[in-house]
C-alpha atoms as a PDB file:
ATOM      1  CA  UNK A   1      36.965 166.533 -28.522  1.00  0.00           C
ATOM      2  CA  UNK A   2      36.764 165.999 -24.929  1.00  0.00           C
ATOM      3  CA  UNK A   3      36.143 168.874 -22.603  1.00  0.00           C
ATOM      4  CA  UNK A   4      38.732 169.928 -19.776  1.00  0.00           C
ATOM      5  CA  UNK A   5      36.834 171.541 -16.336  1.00  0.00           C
ATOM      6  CA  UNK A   6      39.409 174.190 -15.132  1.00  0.00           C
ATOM      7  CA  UNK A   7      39.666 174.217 -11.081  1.00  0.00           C
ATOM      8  CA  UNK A   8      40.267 176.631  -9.271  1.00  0.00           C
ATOM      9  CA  UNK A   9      40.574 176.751  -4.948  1.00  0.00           C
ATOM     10  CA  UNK A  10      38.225 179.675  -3.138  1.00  0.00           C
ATOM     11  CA  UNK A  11      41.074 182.009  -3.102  1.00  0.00           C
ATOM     12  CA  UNK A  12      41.188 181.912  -6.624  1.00  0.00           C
ATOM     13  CA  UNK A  13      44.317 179.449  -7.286  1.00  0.00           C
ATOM     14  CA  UNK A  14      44.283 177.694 -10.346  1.00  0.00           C
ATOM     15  CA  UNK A  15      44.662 173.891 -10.559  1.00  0.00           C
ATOM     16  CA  UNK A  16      46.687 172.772 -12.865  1.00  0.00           C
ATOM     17  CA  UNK A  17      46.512 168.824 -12.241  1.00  0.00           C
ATOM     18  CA  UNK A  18      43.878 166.407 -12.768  1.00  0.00           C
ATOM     19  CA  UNK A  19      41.106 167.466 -10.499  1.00  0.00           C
ATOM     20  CA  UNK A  20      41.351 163.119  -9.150  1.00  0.00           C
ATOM     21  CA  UNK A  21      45.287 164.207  -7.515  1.00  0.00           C
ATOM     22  CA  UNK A  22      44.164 167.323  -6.205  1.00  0.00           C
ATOM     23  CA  UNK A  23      41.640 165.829  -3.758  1.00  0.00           C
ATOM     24  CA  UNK A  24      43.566 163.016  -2.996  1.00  0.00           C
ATOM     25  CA  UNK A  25      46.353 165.649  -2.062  1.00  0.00           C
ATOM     26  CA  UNK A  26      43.543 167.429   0.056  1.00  0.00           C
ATOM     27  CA  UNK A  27      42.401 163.997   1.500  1.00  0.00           C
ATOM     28  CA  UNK A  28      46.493 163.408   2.634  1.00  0.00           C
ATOM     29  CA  UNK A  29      47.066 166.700   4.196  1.00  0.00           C
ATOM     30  CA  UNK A  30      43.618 166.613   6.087  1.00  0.00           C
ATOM     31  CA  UNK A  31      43.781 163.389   7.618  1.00  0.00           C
ATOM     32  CA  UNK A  32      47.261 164.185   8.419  1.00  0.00           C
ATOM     33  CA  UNK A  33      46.088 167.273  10.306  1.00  0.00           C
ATOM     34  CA  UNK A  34      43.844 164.619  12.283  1.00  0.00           C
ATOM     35  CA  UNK A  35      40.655 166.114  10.317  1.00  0.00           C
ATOM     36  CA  UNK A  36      37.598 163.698   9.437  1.00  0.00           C
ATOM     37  CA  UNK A  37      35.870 165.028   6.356  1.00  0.00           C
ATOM     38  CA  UNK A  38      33.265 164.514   3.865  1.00  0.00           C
ATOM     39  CA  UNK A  39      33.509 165.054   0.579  1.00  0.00           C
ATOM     40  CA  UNK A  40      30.162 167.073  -1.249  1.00  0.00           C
ATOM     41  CA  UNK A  41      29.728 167.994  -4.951  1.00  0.00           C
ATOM     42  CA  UNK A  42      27.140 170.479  -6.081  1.00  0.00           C
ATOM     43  CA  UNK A  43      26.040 172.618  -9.100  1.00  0.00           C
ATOM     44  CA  UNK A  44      24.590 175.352  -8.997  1.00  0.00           C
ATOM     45  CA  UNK A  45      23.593 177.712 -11.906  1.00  0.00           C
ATOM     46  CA  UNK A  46      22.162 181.367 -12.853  1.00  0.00           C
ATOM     47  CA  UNK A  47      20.764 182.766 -16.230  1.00  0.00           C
ATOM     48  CA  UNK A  48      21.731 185.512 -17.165  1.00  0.00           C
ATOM     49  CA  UNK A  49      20.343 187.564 -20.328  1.00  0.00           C
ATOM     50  CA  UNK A  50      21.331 185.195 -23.505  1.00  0.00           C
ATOM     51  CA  UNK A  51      23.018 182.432 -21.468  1.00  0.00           C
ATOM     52  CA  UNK A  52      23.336 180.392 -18.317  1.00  0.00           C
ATOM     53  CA  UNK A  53      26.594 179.966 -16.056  1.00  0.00           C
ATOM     54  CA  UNK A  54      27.050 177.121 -13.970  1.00  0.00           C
ATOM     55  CA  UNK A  55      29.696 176.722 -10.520  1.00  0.00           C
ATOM     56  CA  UNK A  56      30.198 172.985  -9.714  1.00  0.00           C
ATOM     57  CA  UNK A  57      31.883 172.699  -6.240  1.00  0.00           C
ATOM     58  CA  UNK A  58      34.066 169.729  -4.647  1.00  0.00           C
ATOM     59  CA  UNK A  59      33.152 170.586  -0.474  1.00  0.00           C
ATOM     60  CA  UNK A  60      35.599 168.992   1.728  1.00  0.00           C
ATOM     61  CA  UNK A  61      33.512 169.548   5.446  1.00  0.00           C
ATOM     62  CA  UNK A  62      35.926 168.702   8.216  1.00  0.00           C
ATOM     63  CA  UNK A  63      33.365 167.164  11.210  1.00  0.00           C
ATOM     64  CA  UNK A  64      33.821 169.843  14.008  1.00  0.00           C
ATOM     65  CA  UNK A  65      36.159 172.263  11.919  1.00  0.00           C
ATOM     66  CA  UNK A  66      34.939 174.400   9.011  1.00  0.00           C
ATOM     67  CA  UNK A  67      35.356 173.504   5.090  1.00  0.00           C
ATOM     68  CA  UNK A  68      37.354 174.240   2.085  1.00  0.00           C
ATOM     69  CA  UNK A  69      35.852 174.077  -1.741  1.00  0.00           C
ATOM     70  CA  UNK A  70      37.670 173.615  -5.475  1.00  0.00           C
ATOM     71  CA  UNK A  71      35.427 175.444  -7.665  1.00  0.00           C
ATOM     72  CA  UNK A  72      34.702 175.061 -11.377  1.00  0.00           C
ATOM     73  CA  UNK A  73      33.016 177.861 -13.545  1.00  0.00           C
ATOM     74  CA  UNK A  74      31.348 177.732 -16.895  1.00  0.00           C
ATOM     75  CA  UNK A  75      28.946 179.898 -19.360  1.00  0.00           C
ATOM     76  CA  UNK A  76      26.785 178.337 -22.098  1.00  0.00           C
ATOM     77  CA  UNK A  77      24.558 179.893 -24.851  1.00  0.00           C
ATOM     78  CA  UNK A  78      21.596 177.689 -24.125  1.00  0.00           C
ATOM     79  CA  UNK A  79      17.784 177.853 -23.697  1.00  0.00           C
ATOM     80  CA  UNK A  80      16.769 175.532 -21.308  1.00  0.00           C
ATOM     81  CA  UNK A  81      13.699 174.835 -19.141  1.00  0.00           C
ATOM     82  CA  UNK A  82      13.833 174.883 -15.468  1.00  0.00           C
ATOM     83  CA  UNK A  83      13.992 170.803 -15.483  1.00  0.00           C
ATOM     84  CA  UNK A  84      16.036 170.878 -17.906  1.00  0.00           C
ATOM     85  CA  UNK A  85      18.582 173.111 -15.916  1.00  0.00           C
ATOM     86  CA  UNK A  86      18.251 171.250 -13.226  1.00  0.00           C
ATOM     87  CA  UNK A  87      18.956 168.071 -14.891  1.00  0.00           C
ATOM     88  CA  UNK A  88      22.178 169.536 -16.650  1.00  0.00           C
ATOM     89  CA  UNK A  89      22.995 170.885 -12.719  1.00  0.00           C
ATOM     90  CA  UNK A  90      22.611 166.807 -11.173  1.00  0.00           C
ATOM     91  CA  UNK A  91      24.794 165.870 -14.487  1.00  0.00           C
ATOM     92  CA  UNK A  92      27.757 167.835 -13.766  1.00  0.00           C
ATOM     93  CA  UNK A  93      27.812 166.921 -10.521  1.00  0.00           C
ATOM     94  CA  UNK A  94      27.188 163.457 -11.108  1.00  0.00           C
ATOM     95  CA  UNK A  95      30.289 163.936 -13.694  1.00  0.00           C
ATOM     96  CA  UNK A  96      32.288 165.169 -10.920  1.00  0.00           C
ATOM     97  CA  UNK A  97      31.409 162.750  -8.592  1.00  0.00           C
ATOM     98  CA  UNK A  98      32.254 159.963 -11.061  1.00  0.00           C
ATOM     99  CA  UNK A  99      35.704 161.325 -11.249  1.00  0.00           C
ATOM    100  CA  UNK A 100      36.954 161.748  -7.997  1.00  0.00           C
ATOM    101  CA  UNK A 101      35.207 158.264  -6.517  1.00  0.00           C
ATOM    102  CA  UNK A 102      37.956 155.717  -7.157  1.00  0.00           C
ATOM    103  CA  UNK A 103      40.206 158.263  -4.741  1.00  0.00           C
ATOM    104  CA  UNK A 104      37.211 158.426  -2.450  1.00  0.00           C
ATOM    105  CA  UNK A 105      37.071 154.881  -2.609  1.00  0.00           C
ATOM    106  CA  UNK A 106      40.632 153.938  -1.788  1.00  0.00           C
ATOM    107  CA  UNK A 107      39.894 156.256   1.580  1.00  0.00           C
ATOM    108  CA  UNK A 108      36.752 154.007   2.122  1.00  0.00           C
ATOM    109  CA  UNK A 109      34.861 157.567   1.662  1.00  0.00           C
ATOM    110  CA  UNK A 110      31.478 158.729   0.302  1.00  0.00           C
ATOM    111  CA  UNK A 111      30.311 161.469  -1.601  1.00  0.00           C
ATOM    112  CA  UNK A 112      27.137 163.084  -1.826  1.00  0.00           C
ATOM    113  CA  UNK A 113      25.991 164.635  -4.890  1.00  0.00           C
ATOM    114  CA  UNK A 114      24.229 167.428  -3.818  1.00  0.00           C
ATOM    115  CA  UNK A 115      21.406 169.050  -6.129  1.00  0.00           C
ATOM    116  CA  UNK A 116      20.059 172.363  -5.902  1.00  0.00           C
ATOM    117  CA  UNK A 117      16.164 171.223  -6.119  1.00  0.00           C
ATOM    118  CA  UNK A 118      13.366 172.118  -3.542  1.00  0.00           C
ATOM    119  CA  UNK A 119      11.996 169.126  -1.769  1.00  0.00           C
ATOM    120  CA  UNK A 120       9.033 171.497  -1.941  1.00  0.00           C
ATOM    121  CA  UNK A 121       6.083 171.170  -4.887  1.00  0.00           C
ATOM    122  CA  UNK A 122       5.577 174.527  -4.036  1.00  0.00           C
ATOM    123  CA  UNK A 123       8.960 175.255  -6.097  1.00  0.00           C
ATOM    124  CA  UNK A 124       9.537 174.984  -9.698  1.00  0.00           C
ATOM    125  CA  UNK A 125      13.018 173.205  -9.268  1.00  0.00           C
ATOM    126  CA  UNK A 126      10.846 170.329  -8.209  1.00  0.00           C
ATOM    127  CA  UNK A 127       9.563 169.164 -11.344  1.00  0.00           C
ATOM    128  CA  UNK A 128      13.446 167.803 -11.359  1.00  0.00           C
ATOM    129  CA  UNK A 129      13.362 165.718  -7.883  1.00  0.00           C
ATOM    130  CA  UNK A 130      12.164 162.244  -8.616  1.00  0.00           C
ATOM    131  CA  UNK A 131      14.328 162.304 -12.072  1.00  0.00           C
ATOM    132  CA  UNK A 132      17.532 163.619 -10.077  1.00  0.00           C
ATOM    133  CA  UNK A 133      17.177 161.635  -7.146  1.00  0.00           C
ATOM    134  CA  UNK A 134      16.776 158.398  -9.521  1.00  0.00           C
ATOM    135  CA  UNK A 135      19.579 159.761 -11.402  1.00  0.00           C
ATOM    136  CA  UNK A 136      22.089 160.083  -8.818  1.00  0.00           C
ATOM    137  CA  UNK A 137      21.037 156.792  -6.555  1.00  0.00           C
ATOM    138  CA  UNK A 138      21.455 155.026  -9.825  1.00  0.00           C
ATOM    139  CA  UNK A 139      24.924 156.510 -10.090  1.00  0.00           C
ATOM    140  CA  UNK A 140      25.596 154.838  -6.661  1.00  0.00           C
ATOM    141  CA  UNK A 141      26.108 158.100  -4.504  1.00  0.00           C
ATOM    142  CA  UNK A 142      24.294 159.509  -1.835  1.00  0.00           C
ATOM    143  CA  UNK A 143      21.263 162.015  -2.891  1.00  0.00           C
ATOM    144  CA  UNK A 144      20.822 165.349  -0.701  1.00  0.00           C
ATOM    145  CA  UNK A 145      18.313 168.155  -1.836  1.00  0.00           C
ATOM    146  CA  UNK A 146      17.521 171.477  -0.647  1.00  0.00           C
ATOM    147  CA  UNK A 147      17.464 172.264   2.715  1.00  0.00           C
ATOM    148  CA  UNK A 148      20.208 169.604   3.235  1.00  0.00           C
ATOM    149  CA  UNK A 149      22.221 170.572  -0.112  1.00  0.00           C
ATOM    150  CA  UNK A 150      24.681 172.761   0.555  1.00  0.00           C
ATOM    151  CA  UNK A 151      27.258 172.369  -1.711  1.00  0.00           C
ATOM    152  CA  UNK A 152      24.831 173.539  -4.084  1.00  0.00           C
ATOM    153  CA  UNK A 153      22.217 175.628  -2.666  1.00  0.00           C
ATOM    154  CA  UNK A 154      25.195 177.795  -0.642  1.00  0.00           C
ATOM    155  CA  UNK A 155      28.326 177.269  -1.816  1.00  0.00           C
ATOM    156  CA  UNK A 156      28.013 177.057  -5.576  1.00  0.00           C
ATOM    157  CA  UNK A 157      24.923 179.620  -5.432  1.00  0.00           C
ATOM    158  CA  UNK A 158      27.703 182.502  -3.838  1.00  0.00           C
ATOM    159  CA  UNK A 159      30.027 182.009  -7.407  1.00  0.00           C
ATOM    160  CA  UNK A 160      27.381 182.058  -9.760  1.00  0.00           C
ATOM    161  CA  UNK A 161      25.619 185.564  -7.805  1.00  0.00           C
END
């Protein structure tokens, strides 16, 4: 049984087509507007009592001229240690990722997976870095971690608060 992420924009539209259309839709209308952007995906994720809920986020940054997000929201009954969290965080961003590149691609675009990990050892997220960096490199996107991760760090954190 395959699993269907439901999309919604900031403002709290729903998306009702594939996630793939939607950006490509976005891509149109911004590069129409004269906009360059680049395209970030981030998790980010907060226990809470008996279960964890995670906010993946597709950031479209227009260079010069603000952003705009499609947000996806999900709760799971799940013990998990802090690598392991982490881990599941890079994965459905990786997941993400994977399914918006061939538009990407057609726009000769990048993304960057971003993953909500201290660069720090002074951090407990760390114990994730070297496994999530390898993870997403291998994956063939670009790797960002905290301070430089955004998507996930700011954006994501603010739905999951």
């Amino acid at each position: 049984m395959e699993h269907q992420q439901q999309w919604r924009k900031l403002n709290g539209q729903r998306i009702v087509q594939p996630i793939s259309n939607e950006v490509k839709q976005a891509i149109e209308k911004e590069r129409a507007m004269g906009n360059r952007i680049q395209v970030c995906v981030g998790t980010d994720s907060q226990v809470k009592s008996s279960s964890i809920e995670f906010a993946t986020v597709i950031v479209f940054v227009r260079k010069g001229n603000g952003a705009f997000m499609f947000i996806s929201k999900e709760i799971i009954t799940l013990k998990m240690s802090i690598k392991e969290r982490m881990m599941h965080e890079v994965s459905r961003s990786i997941a993400v990722a994977y399914e918006i590149n061939p538009v990407l691609e057609t726009y000769n675009m990048n993304v960057e997976v971003h993953a909500d990990i201290n660069a720090s050892d002074a951090f407990k997220s760390n114990t994730a870095l070297k496994d999530a960096a390898g993870y997403v490199s291998g994956m063939g996107f670009t790797f960002k971690a905290k301070p430089q991760a955004f998507a996930s760090s700011s954006c994501a954190n603010k739905i999951v608060q």
